CSV table of C-alpha atoms in Angstrom, one decimal:
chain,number,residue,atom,x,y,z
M,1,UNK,CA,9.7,-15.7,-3.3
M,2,UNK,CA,11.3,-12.2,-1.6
M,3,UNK,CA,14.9,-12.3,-1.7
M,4,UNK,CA,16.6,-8.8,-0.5
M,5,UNK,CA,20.5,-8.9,-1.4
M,6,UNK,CA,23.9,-7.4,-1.8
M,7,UNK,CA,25.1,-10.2,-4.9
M,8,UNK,CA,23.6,-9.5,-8.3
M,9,UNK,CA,21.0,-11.8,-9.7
M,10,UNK,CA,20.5,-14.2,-13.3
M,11,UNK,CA,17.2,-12.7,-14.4
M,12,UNK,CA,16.9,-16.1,-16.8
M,13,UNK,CA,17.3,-18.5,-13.8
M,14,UNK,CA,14.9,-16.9,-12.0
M,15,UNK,CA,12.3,-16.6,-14.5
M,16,UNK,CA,13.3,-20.4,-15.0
M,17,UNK,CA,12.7,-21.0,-11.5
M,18,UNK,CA,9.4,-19.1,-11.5
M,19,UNK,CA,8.3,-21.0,-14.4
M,20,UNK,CA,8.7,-24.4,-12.8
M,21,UNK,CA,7.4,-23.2,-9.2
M,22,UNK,CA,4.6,-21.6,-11.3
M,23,UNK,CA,3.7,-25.0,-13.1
M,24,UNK,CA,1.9,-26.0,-16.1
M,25,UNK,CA,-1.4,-23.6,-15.1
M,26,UNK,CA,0.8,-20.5,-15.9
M,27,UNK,CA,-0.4,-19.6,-19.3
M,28,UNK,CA,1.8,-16.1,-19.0
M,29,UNK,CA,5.0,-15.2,-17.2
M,30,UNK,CA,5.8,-11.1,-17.5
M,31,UNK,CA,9.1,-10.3,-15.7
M,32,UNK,CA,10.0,-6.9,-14.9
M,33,UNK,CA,14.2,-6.0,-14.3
M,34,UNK,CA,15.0,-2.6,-13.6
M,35,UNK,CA,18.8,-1.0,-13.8
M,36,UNK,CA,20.5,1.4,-11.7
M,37,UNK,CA,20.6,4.4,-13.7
M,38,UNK,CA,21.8,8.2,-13.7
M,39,UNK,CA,19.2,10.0,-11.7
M,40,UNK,CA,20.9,13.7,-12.0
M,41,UNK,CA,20.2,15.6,-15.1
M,42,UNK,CA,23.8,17.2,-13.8
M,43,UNK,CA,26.3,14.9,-14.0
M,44,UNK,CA,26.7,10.8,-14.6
M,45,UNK,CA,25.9,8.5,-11.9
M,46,UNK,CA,28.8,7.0,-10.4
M,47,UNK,CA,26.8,4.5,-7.8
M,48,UNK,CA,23.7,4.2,-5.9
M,49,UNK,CA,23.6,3.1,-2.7
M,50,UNK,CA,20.9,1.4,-1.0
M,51,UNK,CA,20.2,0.3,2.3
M,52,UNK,CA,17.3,-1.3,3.7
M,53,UNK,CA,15.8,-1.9,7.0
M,54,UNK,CA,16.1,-5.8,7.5
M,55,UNK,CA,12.9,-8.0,8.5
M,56,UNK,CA,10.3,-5.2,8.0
M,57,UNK,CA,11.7,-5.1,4.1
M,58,UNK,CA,11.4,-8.3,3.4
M,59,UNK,CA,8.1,-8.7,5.3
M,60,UNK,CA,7.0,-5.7,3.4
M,61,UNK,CA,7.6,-7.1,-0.3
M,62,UNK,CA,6.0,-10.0,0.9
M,63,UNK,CA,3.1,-7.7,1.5
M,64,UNK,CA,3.2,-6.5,-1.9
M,65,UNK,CA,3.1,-9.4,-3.7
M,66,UNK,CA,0.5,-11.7,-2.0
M,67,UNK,CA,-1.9,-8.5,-2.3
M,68,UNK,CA,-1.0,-8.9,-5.9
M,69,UNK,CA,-2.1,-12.6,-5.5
M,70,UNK,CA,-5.2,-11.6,-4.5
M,71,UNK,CA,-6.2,-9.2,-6.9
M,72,UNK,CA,-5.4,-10.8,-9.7
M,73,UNK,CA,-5.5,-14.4,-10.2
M,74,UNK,CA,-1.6,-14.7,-9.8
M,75,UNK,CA,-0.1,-18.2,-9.0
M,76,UNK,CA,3.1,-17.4,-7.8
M,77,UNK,CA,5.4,-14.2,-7.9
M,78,UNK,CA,9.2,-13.1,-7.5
M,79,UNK,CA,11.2,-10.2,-6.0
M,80,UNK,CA,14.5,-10.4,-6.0
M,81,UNK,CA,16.3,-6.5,-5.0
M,82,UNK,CA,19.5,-5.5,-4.4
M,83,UNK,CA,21.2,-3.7,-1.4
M,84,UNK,CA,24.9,-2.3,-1.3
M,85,UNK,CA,26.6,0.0,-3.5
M,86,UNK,CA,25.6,-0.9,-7.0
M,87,UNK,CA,26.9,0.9,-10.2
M,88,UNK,CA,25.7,2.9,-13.1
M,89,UNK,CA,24.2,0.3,-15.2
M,90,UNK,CA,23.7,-2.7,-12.4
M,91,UNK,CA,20.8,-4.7,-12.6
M,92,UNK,CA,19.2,-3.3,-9.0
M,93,UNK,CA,15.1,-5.3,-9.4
M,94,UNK,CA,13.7,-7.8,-10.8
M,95,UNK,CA,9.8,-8.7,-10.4
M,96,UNK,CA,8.0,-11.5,-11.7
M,97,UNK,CA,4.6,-12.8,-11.7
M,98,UNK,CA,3.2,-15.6,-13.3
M,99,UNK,CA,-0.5,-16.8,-13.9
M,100,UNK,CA,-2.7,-18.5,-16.5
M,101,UNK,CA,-3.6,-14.9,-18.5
M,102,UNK,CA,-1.4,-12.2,-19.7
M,103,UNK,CA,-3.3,-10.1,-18.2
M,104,UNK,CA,-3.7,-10.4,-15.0
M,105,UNK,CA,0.6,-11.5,-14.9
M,106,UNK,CA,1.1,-7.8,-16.5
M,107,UNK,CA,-0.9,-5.8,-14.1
M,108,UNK,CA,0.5,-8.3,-10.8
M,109,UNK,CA,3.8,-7.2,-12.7
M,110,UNK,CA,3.3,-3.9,-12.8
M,111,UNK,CA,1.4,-3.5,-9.6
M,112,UNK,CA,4.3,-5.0,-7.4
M,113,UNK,CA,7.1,-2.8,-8.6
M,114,UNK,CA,4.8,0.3,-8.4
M,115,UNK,CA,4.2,-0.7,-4.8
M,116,UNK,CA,7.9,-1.9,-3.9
M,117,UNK,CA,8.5,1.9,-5.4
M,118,UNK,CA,6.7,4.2,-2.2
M,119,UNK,CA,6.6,1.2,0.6
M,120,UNK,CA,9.1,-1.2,0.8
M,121,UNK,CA,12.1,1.0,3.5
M,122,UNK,CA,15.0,1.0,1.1
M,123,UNK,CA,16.8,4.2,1.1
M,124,UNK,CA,18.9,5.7,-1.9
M,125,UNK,CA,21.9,7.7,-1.8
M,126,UNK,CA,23.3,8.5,-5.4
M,127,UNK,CA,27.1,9.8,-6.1
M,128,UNK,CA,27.9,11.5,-9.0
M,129,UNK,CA,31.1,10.8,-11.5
M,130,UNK,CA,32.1,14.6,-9.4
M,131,UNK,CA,32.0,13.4,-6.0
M,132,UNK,CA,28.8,14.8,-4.9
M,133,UNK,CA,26.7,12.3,-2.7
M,134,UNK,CA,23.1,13.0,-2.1
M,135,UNK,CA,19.5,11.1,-0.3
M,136,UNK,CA,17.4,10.5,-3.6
M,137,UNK,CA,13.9,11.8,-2.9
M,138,UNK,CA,10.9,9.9,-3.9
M,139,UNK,CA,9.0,11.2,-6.9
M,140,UNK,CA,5.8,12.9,-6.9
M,141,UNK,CA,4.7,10.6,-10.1
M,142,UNK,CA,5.9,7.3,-7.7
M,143,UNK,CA,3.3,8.2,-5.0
M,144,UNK,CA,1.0,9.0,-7.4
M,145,UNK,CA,1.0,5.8,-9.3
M,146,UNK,CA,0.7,3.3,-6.0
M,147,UNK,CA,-2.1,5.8,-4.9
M,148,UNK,CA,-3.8,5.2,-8.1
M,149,UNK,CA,-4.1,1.4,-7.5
M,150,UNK,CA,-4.6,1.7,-3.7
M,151,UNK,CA,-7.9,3.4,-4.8
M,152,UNK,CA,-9.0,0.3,-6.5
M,153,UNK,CA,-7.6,1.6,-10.7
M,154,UNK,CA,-4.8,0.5,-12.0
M,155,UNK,CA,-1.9,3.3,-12.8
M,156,UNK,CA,-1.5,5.2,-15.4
M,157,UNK,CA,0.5,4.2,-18.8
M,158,UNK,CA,2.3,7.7,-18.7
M,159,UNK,CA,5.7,7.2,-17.6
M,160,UNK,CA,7.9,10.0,-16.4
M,161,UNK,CA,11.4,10.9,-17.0
């Protein structure tokens, strides 16, 4: 299930609904919500603003997570992201993947938001508590963690600020 959205989400109904879509073969469910945050070392975040390119977005998440299907032995999945101004502190992702071993949910997990990271055509534009408005770049350590499954390893446990 792709859902791309302006309204916020209830992470606990859709793990729910994962669950039951998922059925009684889904040993392991490992959710993943992520939360807009302040990106500037300068000042607070005030909101974040994405947009999105309809279609090819949704198509694109799609993408991402029935290649997690077939990598690891996933039996259904969930990406539910937000569009529109959102504010310091929103809930802004949430990913899901269920399948019969931890495992292979945790790395599906983690592979799809990597991916939905550097490929899916969402665009960013922070404003700080000041008034300044600014594009948000992508990161250096983003590319390099999708490049690092692409090539057939999984990404690296380091996170980065």
């Amino acid at each position: 299930m792709v859902v791309v959205q302006e309204a916020d989400f209830d992470a606990a109904a859709l793990h729910a609904a994962l669950r039951e879509r998922a059925g009684p073969g889904a040993g392991a469910i490992v959710t993943f919500t992520g939360y807009v945050r302040d990106f500037s070392a300068e000042q607070a975040t005030e909101t974040l603003f994405l947009d999105h390119y309809p279609g090819m977005c949704e198509r694109e998440l799609q993408d991402i997570g029935d290649q997690a299907m077939r990598r690891w032995r996933v039996i259904d999945f969930v990406i539910v992201h937000r569009v529109g101004a959102l504010s310091r502190n929103a809930q802004i992702v949430f990913v899901g993947a269920a399948s019969a071993h931890r495992g292979d949910a945790f790395r599906a997990c983690e592979y799809i938001i990597d991916a939905l990271k550097t490929r899916a055509p969402f665009w960013k534009r922070e404003t700080l508590a000041g008034g300044r408005s600014f594009w948000v770049e992508q990161r250096q350590s983003d590319h390099d963690r999708t490049q690092s499954w692409d090539a057939g390893g999984s990404a690296s446990s380091k996170e980065t600020p």
